[in-house]
PDB file of C-alpha atoms in Angstrom:
ATOM      1  CA  UNK C   1      -8.699   3.243  16.730  1.00  0.00           C
ATOM      2  CA  UNK C   2     -11.178   5.716  18.074  1.00  0.00           C
ATOM      3  CA  UNK C   3     -13.026   5.943  14.703  1.00  0.00           C
ATOM      4  CA  UNK C   4     -16.208   3.794  14.306  1.00  0.00           C
ATOM      5  CA  UNK C   5     -16.317   3.932  10.537  1.00  0.00           C
ATOM      6  CA  UNK C   6     -13.842   4.952   7.833  1.00  0.00           C
ATOM      7  CA  UNK C   7     -14.272   8.776   7.040  1.00  0.00           C
ATOM      8  CA  UNK C   8     -17.352   8.790   9.314  1.00  0.00           C
ATOM      9  CA  UNK C   9     -19.428   7.214   6.551  1.00  0.00           C
ATOM     10  CA  UNK C  10     -22.880   5.914   7.414  1.00  0.00           C
ATOM     11  CA  UNK C  11     -23.044   2.489   8.963  1.00  0.00           C
ATOM     12  CA  UNK C  12     -24.860   0.942   6.059  1.00  0.00           C
ATOM     13  CA  UNK C  13     -21.786   1.602   3.842  1.00  0.00           C
ATOM     14  CA  UNK C  14     -19.281   0.184   6.337  1.00  0.00           C
ATOM     15  CA  UNK C  15     -20.668  -3.224   7.292  1.00  0.00           C
ATOM     16  CA  UNK C  16     -18.309  -6.044   6.256  1.00  0.00           C
ATOM     17  CA  UNK C  17     -21.059  -8.075   4.490  1.00  0.00           C
ATOM     18  CA  UNK C  18     -21.982  -5.130   2.215  1.00  0.00           C
ATOM     19  CA  UNK C  19     -18.500  -3.629   1.671  1.00  0.00           C
ATOM     20  CA  UNK C  20     -16.384  -4.312  -1.284  1.00  0.00           C
ATOM     21  CA  UNK C  21     -13.432  -2.756   0.296  1.00  0.00           C
ATOM     22  CA  UNK C  22     -11.637  -3.482   3.618  1.00  0.00           C
ATOM     23  CA  UNK C  23      -9.204  -1.191   5.347  1.00  0.00           C
ATOM     24  CA  UNK C  24      -6.768  -2.681   7.953  1.00  0.00           C
ATOM     25  CA  UNK C  25      -4.965  -0.189  10.158  1.00  0.00           C
ATOM     26  CA  UNK C  26      -1.638  -1.409  11.497  1.00  0.00           C
ATOM     27  CA  UNK C  27      -0.299   1.085  14.109  1.00  0.00           C
ATOM     28  CA  UNK C  28       3.182  -0.377  14.303  1.00  0.00           C
ATOM     29  CA  UNK C  29       6.523   1.388  14.687  1.00  0.00           C
ATOM     30  CA  UNK C  30       8.873  -1.210  16.124  1.00  0.00           C
ATOM     31  CA  UNK C  31      11.867  -1.034  13.809  1.00  0.00           C
ATOM     32  CA  UNK C  32      12.144   2.564  12.616  1.00  0.00           C
ATOM     33  CA  UNK C  33      15.655   3.962  13.013  1.00  0.00           C
ATOM     34  CA  UNK C  34      15.224   7.709  13.001  1.00  0.00           C
ATOM     35  CA  UNK C  35      11.996   9.627  13.711  1.00  0.00           C
ATOM     36  CA  UNK C  36       9.555   7.629  15.714  1.00  0.00           C
ATOM     37  CA  UNK C  37       5.715   8.053  15.406  1.00  0.00           C
ATOM     38  CA  UNK C  38       4.516   6.030  12.526  1.00  0.00           C
ATOM     39  CA  UNK C  39       2.396   3.999  14.878  1.00  0.00           C
ATOM     40  CA  UNK C  40       0.321   7.214  15.220  1.00  0.00           C
ATOM     41  CA  UNK C  41      -0.168   7.292  11.400  1.00  0.00           C
ATOM     42  CA  UNK C  42      -3.363   5.323  11.033  1.00  0.00           C
ATOM     43  CA  UNK C  43      -5.209   7.424  13.682  1.00  0.00           C
ATOM     44  CA  UNK C  44      -3.970  10.692  12.068  1.00  0.00           C
ATOM     45  CA  UNK C  45      -5.068   9.321   8.618  1.00  0.00           C
ATOM     46  CA  UNK C  46      -8.466   8.302   9.831  1.00  0.00           C
ATOM     47  CA  UNK C  47      -8.985  11.653  11.568  1.00  0.00           C
ATOM     48  CA  UNK C  48      -8.003  13.500   8.380  1.00  0.00           C
ATOM     49  CA  UNK C  49     -10.348  11.253   6.367  1.00  0.00           C
ATOM     50  CA  UNK C  50     -13.328  12.340   8.545  1.00  0.00           C
ATOM     51  CA  UNK C  51     -12.749  15.961   7.384  1.00  0.00           C
ATOM     52  CA  UNK C  52     -12.519  15.085   3.709  1.00  0.00           C
ATOM     53  CA  UNK C  53     -15.130  15.583   1.029  1.00  0.00           C
ATOM     54  CA  UNK C  54     -16.305  12.198  -0.272  1.00  0.00           C
ATOM     55  CA  UNK C  55     -17.133  13.306  -3.795  1.00  0.00           C
ATOM     56  CA  UNK C  56     -14.121  12.890  -6.136  1.00  0.00           C
ATOM     57  CA  UNK C  57     -14.319  15.549  -8.863  1.00  0.00           C
ATOM     58  CA  UNK C  58     -11.890  13.832 -11.330  1.00  0.00           C
ATOM     59  CA  UNK C  59     -13.744  10.483 -11.424  1.00  0.00           C
ATOM     60  CA  UNK C  60     -17.221  11.917 -10.802  1.00  0.00           C
ATOM     61  CA  UNK C  61     -17.787   9.345  -8.149  1.00  0.00           C
ATOM     62  CA  UNK C  62     -18.360   8.706  -4.499  1.00  0.00           C
ATOM     63  CA  UNK C  63     -16.419   5.457  -3.912  1.00  0.00           C
ATOM     64  CA  UNK C  64     -17.490   5.066  -0.302  1.00  0.00           C
ATOM     65  CA  UNK C  65     -20.903   4.005  -1.646  1.00  0.00           C
ATOM     66  CA  UNK C  66     -19.133   0.796  -2.755  1.00  0.00           C
ATOM     67  CA  UNK C  67     -18.746   0.051   0.953  1.00  0.00           C
ATOM     68  CA  UNK C  68     -15.589   0.488   2.977  1.00  0.00           C
ATOM     69  CA  UNK C  69     -15.286  -1.655   6.080  1.00  0.00           C
ATOM     70  CA  UNK C  70     -12.816  -0.461   8.807  1.00  0.00           C
ATOM     71  CA  UNK C  71     -11.413  -3.718  10.135  1.00  0.00           C
ATOM     72  CA  UNK C  72      -9.967  -4.196  13.671  1.00  0.00           C
ATOM     73  CA  UNK C  73      -6.444  -2.815  13.831  1.00  0.00           C
ATOM     74  CA  UNK C  74      -3.592  -5.269  13.911  1.00  0.00           C
ATOM     75  CA  UNK C  75      -1.788  -4.470  17.121  1.00  0.00           C
ATOM     76  CA  UNK C  76       0.589  -7.354  17.537  1.00  0.00           C
ATOM     77  CA  UNK C  77       3.995  -5.916  18.638  1.00  0.00           C
ATOM     78  CA  UNK C  78       5.685  -8.702  20.582  1.00  0.00           C
ATOM     79  CA  UNK C  79       8.305  -8.824  17.865  1.00  0.00           C
ATOM     80  CA  UNK C  80       8.689  -7.686  14.228  1.00  0.00           C
ATOM     81  CA  UNK C  81       8.323 -11.319  13.145  1.00  0.00           C
ATOM     82  CA  UNK C  82       5.073 -11.673  15.149  1.00  0.00           C
ATOM     83  CA  UNK C  83       3.715  -8.433  13.700  1.00  0.00           C
ATOM     84  CA  UNK C  84       4.473  -9.570  10.160  1.00  0.00           C
ATOM     85  CA  UNK C  85       2.704 -12.877  10.698  1.00  0.00           C
ATOM     86  CA  UNK C  86      -0.372 -11.150  12.181  1.00  0.00           C
ATOM     87  CA  UNK C  87      -0.576  -8.745   9.248  1.00  0.00           C
ATOM     88  CA  UNK C  88      -0.100 -11.669   6.888  1.00  0.00           C
ATOM     89  CA  UNK C  89      -2.977 -13.585   8.380  1.00  0.00           C
ATOM     90  CA  UNK C  90      -5.331 -10.673   8.715  1.00  0.00           C
ATOM     91  CA  UNK C  91      -4.671  -9.695   5.094  1.00  0.00           C
ATOM     92  CA  UNK C  92      -5.247 -13.134   3.799  1.00  0.00           C
ATOM     93  CA  UNK C  93      -8.391 -13.525   5.852  1.00  0.00           C
ATOM     94  CA  UNK C  94     -10.147 -10.608   4.062  1.00  0.00           C
ATOM     95  CA  UNK C  95      -8.764 -11.514   0.540  1.00  0.00           C
ATOM     96  CA  UNK C  96     -10.486 -14.962   1.101  1.00  0.00           C
ATOM     97  CA  UNK C  97     -13.750 -13.148   1.846  1.00  0.00           C
ATOM     98  CA  UNK C  98     -13.546 -11.641  -1.719  1.00  0.00           C
ATOM     99  CA  UNK C  99     -12.788  -8.140  -0.597  1.00  0.00           C
ATOM    100  CA  UNK C 100     -10.553  -5.421  -2.035  1.00  0.00           C
ATOM    101  CA  UNK C 101      -7.997  -5.313   0.767  1.00  0.00           C
ATOM    102  CA  UNK C 102      -6.148  -2.126   1.738  1.00  0.00           C
ATOM    103  CA  UNK C 103      -3.760  -1.606   4.627  1.00  0.00           C
ATOM    104  CA  UNK C 104      -2.603   1.611   6.283  1.00  0.00           C
ATOM    105  CA  UNK C 105       0.568   1.522   8.466  1.00  0.00           C
ATOM    106  CA  UNK C 106       2.548   1.968  10.494  1.00  0.00           C
ATOM    107  CA  UNK C 107       6.118   1.662   9.203  1.00  0.00           C
ATOM    108  CA  UNK C 108       7.184  -0.196   6.092  1.00  0.00           C
ATOM    109  CA  UNK C 109       7.932  -3.462   7.825  1.00  0.00           C
ATOM    110  CA  UNK C 110       4.184  -4.186   7.837  1.00  0.00           C
ATOM    111  CA  UNK C 111       4.367  -4.586   4.059  1.00  0.00           C
ATOM    112  CA  UNK C 112       6.381  -7.836   4.464  1.00  0.00           C
ATOM    113  CA  UNK C 113       3.122  -9.379   5.762  1.00  0.00           C
ATOM    114  CA  UNK C 114       0.794  -7.754   3.273  1.00  0.00           C
ATOM    115  CA  UNK C 115       2.971  -8.744   0.248  1.00  0.00           C
ATOM    116  CA  UNK C 116       3.329 -12.274   1.546  1.00  0.00           C
ATOM    117  CA  UNK C 117      -0.510 -12.641   1.673  1.00  0.00           C
ATOM    118  CA  UNK C 118      -1.161 -11.148  -1.740  1.00  0.00           C
ATOM    119  CA  UNK C 119       1.646 -13.197  -3.299  1.00  0.00           C
ATOM    120  CA  UNK C 120       0.098 -16.422  -1.936  1.00  0.00           C
ATOM    121  CA  UNK C 121      -3.319 -15.512  -3.235  1.00  0.00           C
ATOM    122  CA  UNK C 122      -2.705 -13.980  -6.678  1.00  0.00           C
ATOM    123  CA  UNK C 123      -0.973 -15.553  -9.693  1.00  0.00           C
ATOM    124  CA  UNK C 124       2.027 -13.862 -11.251  1.00  0.00           C
ATOM    125  CA  UNK C 125       2.072 -10.935  -8.862  1.00  0.00           C
ATOM    126  CA  UNK C 126       3.943  -7.630  -9.569  1.00  0.00           C
ATOM    127  CA  UNK C 127       4.747  -5.545  -6.562  1.00  0.00           C
ATOM    128  CA  UNK C 128       4.879  -1.887  -7.447  1.00  0.00           C
ATOM    129  CA  UNK C 129       7.043  -0.303  -4.724  1.00  0.00           C
ATOM    130  CA  UNK C 130       6.825   3.490  -4.651  1.00  0.00           C
ATOM    131  CA  UNK C 131       9.413   4.844  -2.166  1.00  0.00           C
ATOM    132  CA  UNK C 132      12.427   7.003  -1.573  1.00  0.00           C
ATOM    133  CA  UNK C 133      14.349   4.024  -0.187  1.00  0.00           C
ATOM    134  CA  UNK C 134      15.235   0.733  -1.703  1.00  0.00           C
ATOM    135  CA  UNK C 135      14.431  -1.355   1.351  1.00  0.00           C
ATOM    136  CA  UNK C 136      16.310  -4.298  -0.061  1.00  0.00           C
ATOM    137  CA  UNK C 137      18.461  -5.341   2.910  1.00  0.00           C
ATOM    138  CA  UNK C 138      18.087  -9.098   3.573  1.00  0.00           C
ATOM    139  CA  UNK C 139      18.256  -8.298   7.345  1.00  0.00           C
ATOM    140  CA  UNK C 140      18.956  -5.170   9.460  1.00  0.00           C
ATOM    141  CA  UNK C 141      19.600  -4.810  13.140  1.00  0.00           C
ATOM    142  CA  UNK C 142      19.262  -8.518  13.671  1.00  0.00           C
ATOM    143  CA  UNK C 143      15.833  -9.012  11.938  1.00  0.00           C
ATOM    144  CA  UNK C 144      14.628  -9.878   8.551  1.00  0.00           C
ATOM    145  CA  UNK C 145      11.314  -8.024   9.408  1.00  0.00           C
ATOM    146  CA  UNK C 146      12.873  -4.644   9.707  1.00  0.00           C
ATOM    147  CA  UNK C 147      11.581  -1.581   7.758  1.00  0.00           C
ATOM    148  CA  UNK C 148      14.890  -1.544   5.750  1.00  0.00           C
ATOM    149  CA  UNK C 149      13.965  -5.089   4.522  1.00  0.00           C
ATOM    150  CA  UNK C 150      10.427  -4.245   3.446  1.00  0.00           C
ATOM    151  CA  UNK C 151      10.639  -5.557  -0.079  1.00  0.00           C
ATOM    152  CA  UNK C 152      13.586  -7.960   0.057  1.00  0.00           C
ATOM    153  CA  UNK C 153      11.314 -10.930   0.121  1.00  0.00           C
ATOM    154  CA  UNK C 154       9.192  -9.433  -2.663  1.00  0.00           C
ATOM    155  CA  UNK C 155      12.424  -9.129  -4.714  1.00  0.00           C
ATOM    156  CA  UNK C 156      12.897 -12.924  -4.436  1.00  0.00           C
ATOM    157  CA  UNK C 157       9.334 -14.145  -4.919  1.00  0.00           C
ATOM    158  CA  UNK C 158       7.512 -11.514  -7.069  1.00  0.00           C
ATOM    159  CA  UNK C 159       8.027  -9.223 -10.066  1.00  0.00           C
ATOM    160  CA  UNK C 160       9.269  -6.219  -8.168  1.00  0.00           C
ATOM    161  CA  UNK C 161       9.164  -2.751  -9.778  1.00  0.00           C
ATOM    162  CA  UNK C 162      10.653   0.169  -7.809  1.00  0.00           C
ATOM    163  CA  UNK C 163       9.751   3.736  -8.459  1.00  0.00           C
ATOM    164  CA  UNK C 164      11.130   6.953  -6.924  1.00  0.00           C
ATOM    165  CA  UNK C 165      14.282   5.488  -5.323  1.00  0.00           C
ATOM    166  CA  UNK C 166      16.801   8.114  -4.221  1.00  0.00           C
ATOM    167  CA  UNK C 167      18.462   6.560  -1.120  1.00  0.00           C
ATOM    168  CA  UNK C 168      20.096   3.196  -0.583  1.00  0.00           C
ATOM    169  CA  UNK C 169      23.088   1.282   0.778  1.00  0.00           C
ATOM    170  CA  UNK C 170      25.639  -0.101  -1.606  1.00  0.00           C
ATOM    171  CA  UNK C 171      24.895  -3.647  -0.495  1.00  0.00           C
ATOM    172  CA  UNK C 172      21.387  -3.305  -1.924  1.00  0.00           C
ATOM    173  CA  UNK C 173      22.834  -3.146  -5.474  1.00  0.00           C
ATOM    174  CA  UNK C 174      23.641  -6.816  -5.208  1.00  0.00           C
ATOM    175  CA  UNK C 175      19.841  -7.629  -4.827  1.00  0.00           C
ATOM    176  CA  UNK C 176      18.331  -4.810  -6.919  1.00  0.00           C
ATOM    177  CA  UNK C 177      17.215  -5.374 -10.490  1.00  0.00           C
ATOM    178  CA  UNK C 178      18.272  -2.066 -11.956  1.00  0.00           C
ATOM    179  CA  UNK C 179      16.268  -2.643 -15.172  1.00  0.00           C
ATOM    180  CA  UNK C 180      13.155  -2.590 -13.053  1.00  0.00           C
ATOM    181  CA  UNK C 181      14.272   0.286 -10.806  1.00  0.00           C
ATOM    182  CA  UNK C 182      13.289   3.892 -11.655  1.00  0.00           C
ATOM    183  CA  UNK C 183      15.588   6.223  -9.788  1.00  0.00           C
ATOM    184  CA  UNK C 184      14.262   9.698  -8.946  1.00  0.00           C
ATOM    185  CA  UNK C 185      17.126  11.533 -10.654  1.00  0.00           C
ATOM    186  CA  UNK C 186      16.462   9.664 -13.857  1.00  0.00           C
ATOM    187  CA  UNK C 187      12.695  10.222 -13.569  1.00  0.00           C
ATOM    188  CA  UNK C 188      13.257  13.995 -13.289  1.00  0.00           C
ATOM    189  CA  UNK C 189      14.703  14.229 -16.768  1.00  0.00           C
ATOM    190  CA  UNK C 190      12.935  11.424 -18.570  1.00  0.00           C
ATOM    191  CA  UNK C 191       9.194  11.291 -18.561  1.00  0.00           C
ATOM    192  CA  UNK C 192       9.033   7.887 -20.338  1.00  0.00           C
ATOM    193  CA  UNK C 193       9.391   6.191 -17.007  1.00  0.00           C
ATOM    194  CA  UNK C 194       5.662   5.713 -16.450  1.00  0.00           C
ATOM    195  CA  UNK C 195       5.125   3.792 -19.615  1.00  0.00           C
ATOM    196  CA  UNK C 196       8.296   1.829 -19.140  1.00  0.00           C
ATOM    197  CA  UNK C 197       7.369   0.721 -15.673  1.00  0.00           C
ATOM    198  CA  UNK C 198       3.941  -0.256 -16.638  1.00  0.00           C
ATOM    199  CA  UNK C 199       5.178  -2.321 -19.540  1.00  0.00           C
ATOM    200  CA  UNK C 200       7.257  -4.397 -17.116  1.00  0.00           C
ATOM    201  CA  UNK C 201       4.296  -5.244 -14.909  1.00  0.00           C
ATOM    202  CA  UNK C 202       2.245  -8.484 -15.004  1.00  0.00           C
ATOM    203  CA  UNK C 203      -1.504  -8.278 -15.000  1.00  0.00           C
ATOM    204  CA  UNK C 204      -2.030  -8.532 -11.209  1.00  0.00           C
ATOM    205  CA  UNK C 205      -0.373  -5.661  -9.347  1.00  0.00           C
ATOM    206  CA  UNK C 206      -0.044  -4.895  -5.670  1.00  0.00           C
ATOM    207  CA  UNK C 207       1.039  -1.398  -4.711  1.00  0.00           C
ATOM    208  CA  UNK C 208       3.069  -0.653  -1.628  1.00  0.00           C
ATOM    209  CA  UNK C 209       3.321   3.118  -1.254  1.00  0.00           C
ATOM    210  CA  UNK C 210       5.765   4.673   1.266  1.00  0.00           C
ATOM    211  CA  UNK C 211       4.725   8.325   1.760  1.00  0.00           C
ATOM    212  CA  UNK C 212       8.352   9.410   1.802  1.00  0.00           C
ATOM    213  CA  UNK C 213       8.219   8.852  -1.976  1.00  0.00           C
ATOM    214  CA  UNK C 214       6.672  12.279  -2.041  1.00  0.00           C
ATOM    215  CA  UNK C 215       8.912  15.362  -1.886  1.00  0.00           C
ATOM    216  CA  UNK C 216       9.066  16.669   1.637  1.00  0.00           C
ATOM    217  CA  UNK C 217       7.940  20.011   0.437  1.00  0.00           C
ATOM    218  CA  UNK C 218       4.401  18.534   0.042  1.00  0.00           C
ATOM    219  CA  UNK C 219       4.610  15.800   2.672  1.00  0.00           C
ATOM    220  CA  UNK C 220       7.141  16.524   5.471  1.00  0.00           C
ATOM    221  CA  UNK C 221       5.506  14.345   8.156  1.00  0.00           C
ATOM    222  CA  UNK C 222       7.308  11.050   7.478  1.00  0.00           C
ATOM    223  CA  UNK C 223      10.053   9.338   9.397  1.00  0.00           C
ATOM    224  CA  UNK C 224      12.844   9.599   6.899  1.00  0.00           C
ATOM    225  CA  UNK C 225      12.148  12.444   4.391  1.00  0.00           C
ATOM    226  CA  UNK C 226      14.419  12.621   1.327  1.00  0.00           C
ATOM    227  CA  UNK C 227      14.714  15.626  -1.056  1.00  0.00           C
ATOM    228  CA  UNK C 228      13.966  15.176  -4.685  1.00  0.00           C
ATOM    229  CA  UNK C 229      10.693  13.227  -4.425  1.00  0.00           C
ATOM    230  CA  UNK C 230       7.491  12.899  -6.408  1.00  0.00           C
ATOM    231  CA  UNK C 231       4.766  15.603  -6.588  1.00  0.00           C
ATOM    232  CA  UNK C 232       1.112  15.100  -6.319  1.00  0.00           C
ATOM    233  CA  UNK C 233      -0.193  15.294  -9.839  1.00  0.00           C
ATOM    234  CA  UNK C 234       2.593  13.316 -11.454  1.00  0.00           C
ATOM    235  CA  UNK C 235       1.953  10.578  -8.838  1.00  0.00           C
ATOM    236  CA  UNK C 236      -1.753  10.528  -9.565  1.00  0.00           C
ATOM    237  CA  UNK C 237      -1.072  10.422 -13.365  1.00  0.00           C
ATOM    238  CA  UNK C 238       1.016   7.392 -12.897  1.00  0.00           C
ATOM    239  CA  UNK C 239      -1.373   5.628 -10.399  1.00  0.00           C
ATOM    240  CA  UNK C 240      -4.344   6.338 -12.660  1.00  0.00           C
ATOM    241  CA  UNK C 241      -2.564   4.686 -15.571  1.00  0.00           C
ATOM    242  CA  UNK C 242      -1.653   1.668 -13.522  1.00  0.00           C
ATOM    243  CA  UNK C 243      -5.249   1.251 -12.390  1.00  0.00           C
ATOM    244  CA  UNK C 244      -6.506   1.623 -15.900  1.00  0.00           C
ATOM    245  CA  UNK C 245      -4.073  -0.817 -17.545  1.00  0.00           C
ATOM    246  CA  UNK C 246      -3.601  -3.373 -14.837  1.00  0.00           C
ATOM    247  CA  UNK C 247      -5.639  -5.321 -12.258  1.00  0.00           C
ATOM    248  CA  UNK C 248      -4.588  -3.707  -9.009  1.00  0.00           C
ATOM    249  CA  UNK C 249      -5.403  -6.383  -6.438  1.00  0.00           C
ATOM    250  CA  UNK C 250      -4.791  -4.308  -3.343  1.00  0.00           C
ATOM    251  CA  UNK C 251      -2.451  -1.723  -1.864  1.00  0.00           C
ATOM    252  CA  UNK C 252      -0.915  -0.511   1.325  1.00  0.00           C
ATOM    253  CA  UNK C 253       0.214   2.951   2.418  1.00  0.00           C
ATOM    254  CA  UNK C 254       2.893   3.410   5.121  1.00  0.00           C
ATOM    255  CA  UNK C 255       5.145   5.762   6.921  1.00  0.00           C
ATOM    256  CA  UNK C 256       2.934   8.723   7.887  1.00  0.00           C
ATOM    257  CA  UNK C 257       4.687  10.109  10.949  1.00  0.00           C
ATOM    258  CA  UNK C 258       2.185  12.767  12.066  1.00  0.00           C
ATOM    259  CA  UNK C 259       3.154  16.071  13.458  1.00  0.00           C
ATOM    260  CA  UNK C 260       0.567  17.897  15.654  1.00  0.00           C
ATOM    261  CA  UNK C 261       1.695  21.273  14.114  1.00  0.00           C
ATOM    262  CA  UNK C 262       1.486  20.055  10.472  1.00  0.00           C
ATOM    263  CA  UNK C 263      -1.735  18.512   9.358  1.00  0.00           C
ATOM    264  CA  UNK C 264      -1.395  18.802   5.578  1.00  0.00           C
ATOM    265  CA  UNK C 265       0.527  15.588   5.406  1.00  0.00           C
ATOM    266  CA  UNK C 266      -2.271  13.613   7.147  1.00  0.00           C
ATOM    267  CA  UNK C 267      -4.720  15.157   4.688  1.00  0.00           C
ATOM    268  CA  UNK C 268      -2.594  14.232   1.646  1.00  0.00           C
ATOM    269  CA  UNK C 269      -2.412  10.694   2.849  1.00  0.00           C
ATOM    270  CA  UNK C 270      -6.123  10.646   3.305  1.00  0.00           C
ATOM    271  CA  UNK C 271      -6.769  12.081  -0.214  1.00  0.00           C
ATOM    272  CA  UNK C 272      -4.181   9.637  -1.757  1.00  0.00           C
ATOM    273  CA  UNK C 273      -5.994   6.663  -0.237  1.00  0.00           C
ATOM    274  CA  UNK C 274      -9.371   7.824  -1.404  1.00  0.00           C
ATOM    275  CA  UNK C 275      -8.127   8.728  -4.862  1.00  0.00           C
ATOM    276  CA  UNK C 276      -6.626   5.257  -5.309  1.00  0.00           C
ATOM    277  CA  UNK C 277     -10.005   3.685  -4.370  1.00  0.00           C
ATOM    278  CA  UNK C 278     -11.687   6.070  -6.734  1.00  0.00           C
ATOM    279  CA  UNK C 279      -9.413   4.941  -9.669  1.00  0.00           C
ATOM    280  CA  UNK C 280     -10.138   1.324  -8.752  1.00  0.00           C
ATOM    281  CA  UNK C 281     -13.880   1.537  -8.767  1.00  0.00           C
ATOM    282  CA  UNK C 282     -14.696   4.465 -11.068  1.00  0.00           C
ATOM    283  CA  UNK C 283     -16.213   2.167 -13.735  1.00  0.00           C
ATOM    284  CA  UNK C 284     -18.048  -0.154 -11.397  1.00  0.00           C
ATOM    285  CA  UNK C 285     -21.636   0.389 -10.427  1.00  0.00           C
ATOM    286  CA  UNK C 286     -22.554   0.171  -6.710  1.00  0.00           C
ATOM    287  CA  UNK C 287     -24.929  -2.673  -7.454  1.00  0.00           C
ATOM    288  CA  UNK C 288     -22.237  -4.731  -9.218  1.00  0.00           C
ATOM    289  CA  UNK C 289     -20.642  -7.571  -7.257  1.00  0.00           C
ATOM    290  CA  UNK C 290     -16.942  -7.248  -6.709  1.00  0.00           C
ATOM    291  CA  UNK C 291     -15.064 -10.279  -8.050  1.00  0.00           C
ATOM    292  CA  UNK C 292     -11.474 -10.798  -6.981  1.00  0.00           C
ATOM    293  CA  UNK C 293      -9.512 -13.186  -9.093  1.00  0.00           C
ATOM    294  CA  UNK C 294      -7.483 -14.677  -6.156  1.00  0.00           C
ATOM    295  CA  UNK C 295      -6.246 -18.188  -6.475  1.00  0.00           C
ATOM    296  CA  UNK C 296      -7.811 -20.451  -3.787  1.00  0.00           C
ATOM    297  CA  UNK C 297      -6.244 -23.693  -4.971  1.00  0.00           C
ATOM    298  CA  UNK C 298      -3.243 -25.497  -3.748  1.00  0.00           C
ATOM    299  CA  UNK C 299      -1.118 -24.826  -6.777  1.00  0.00           C
ATOM    300  CA  UNK C 300      -0.020 -21.788  -8.785  1.00  0.00           C
ATOM    301  CA  UNK C 301       2.931 -19.970 -10.174  1.00  0.00           C
ATOM    302  CA  UNK C 302       3.771 -18.161  -7.017  1.00  0.00           C
ATOM    303  CA  UNK C 303       6.107 -19.321  -4.286  1.00  0.00           C
ATOM    304  CA  UNK C 304       3.921 -20.081  -1.357  1.00  0.00           C
ATOM    305  CA  UNK C 305       4.921 -19.058   2.139  1.00  0.00           C
ATOM    306  CA  UNK C 306       7.090 -21.307   4.317  1.00  0.00           C
ATOM    307  CA  UNK C 307       5.547 -19.655   7.292  1.00  0.00           C
ATOM    308  CA  UNK C 308       2.593 -20.633   9.511  1.00  0.00           C
ATOM    309  CA  UNK C 309      -0.652 -20.383   7.559  1.00  0.00           C
ATOM    310  CA  UNK C 310      -3.838 -20.777   9.606  1.00  0.00           C
ATOM    311  CA  UNK C 311      -6.723 -20.989   7.204  1.00  0.00           C
ATOM    312  CA  UNK C 312      -9.406 -21.303   9.938  1.00  0.00           C
ATOM    313  CA  UNK C 313     -11.099 -18.023  10.078  1.00  0.00           C
TER     314      UNK C 313
END
């Protein structure tokens, strides 16, 4: 990443020790199967963020004052499995430092690692998956770490809520919990979906947001655009309610596939990220300490990872 600080914020608000928030870029595009370019997403997002006003009108706040540390990018790409493990370890590292950890991809396979880390560290985790695609294949093209498998593991180990789904393979119905899946065509005619989805969440919520959840009329620069998606203000209404009613423990945003001739998608991604932070911290004074409620013990209700877990940081 060429950017020295997130959004060009002053250094005093970007040092790790003083920052409540950590942003981990993951420029990875190893398993996408149509349009390539998601590995350029983090850089485009960061560049757009540098050109964004840092005062949020709705929350009357400047969330960057809470401190946002731009971490070193995870660039492991030897294999999808190696990338997932690298993301898993980097994410867990910063959770253990008592930071509010956020990740920007990259394609959606990175979320296998982020979700694995949050599920190990937080009790009774809900994964709120906002996406056009179900991403529930157990494996695809010879790997369980493919973008088409992004939330399969979460479906087995967490309370998975899926919102905005409008494209899937028939085989995914054998895995999907349809009572916790909010299909786009149903959401379009029934506005009770927001309350219903939130009612099914546990207290601790991790959000994985695939930008192709948005309608391509407002965000065309993504690898697999699908018609019939979410619009900006209904999305913010839902997210605001989730942040108000639940303890959002972190989030990732994925699948920005930048187009040099179309910058509005980059800017929407930048605004979405900043808005989500603004919702999280709008009632917290800058001087207040951030207290994560992660579980650092050896027992808990979650299914802990069978994978390598190096706790020496």
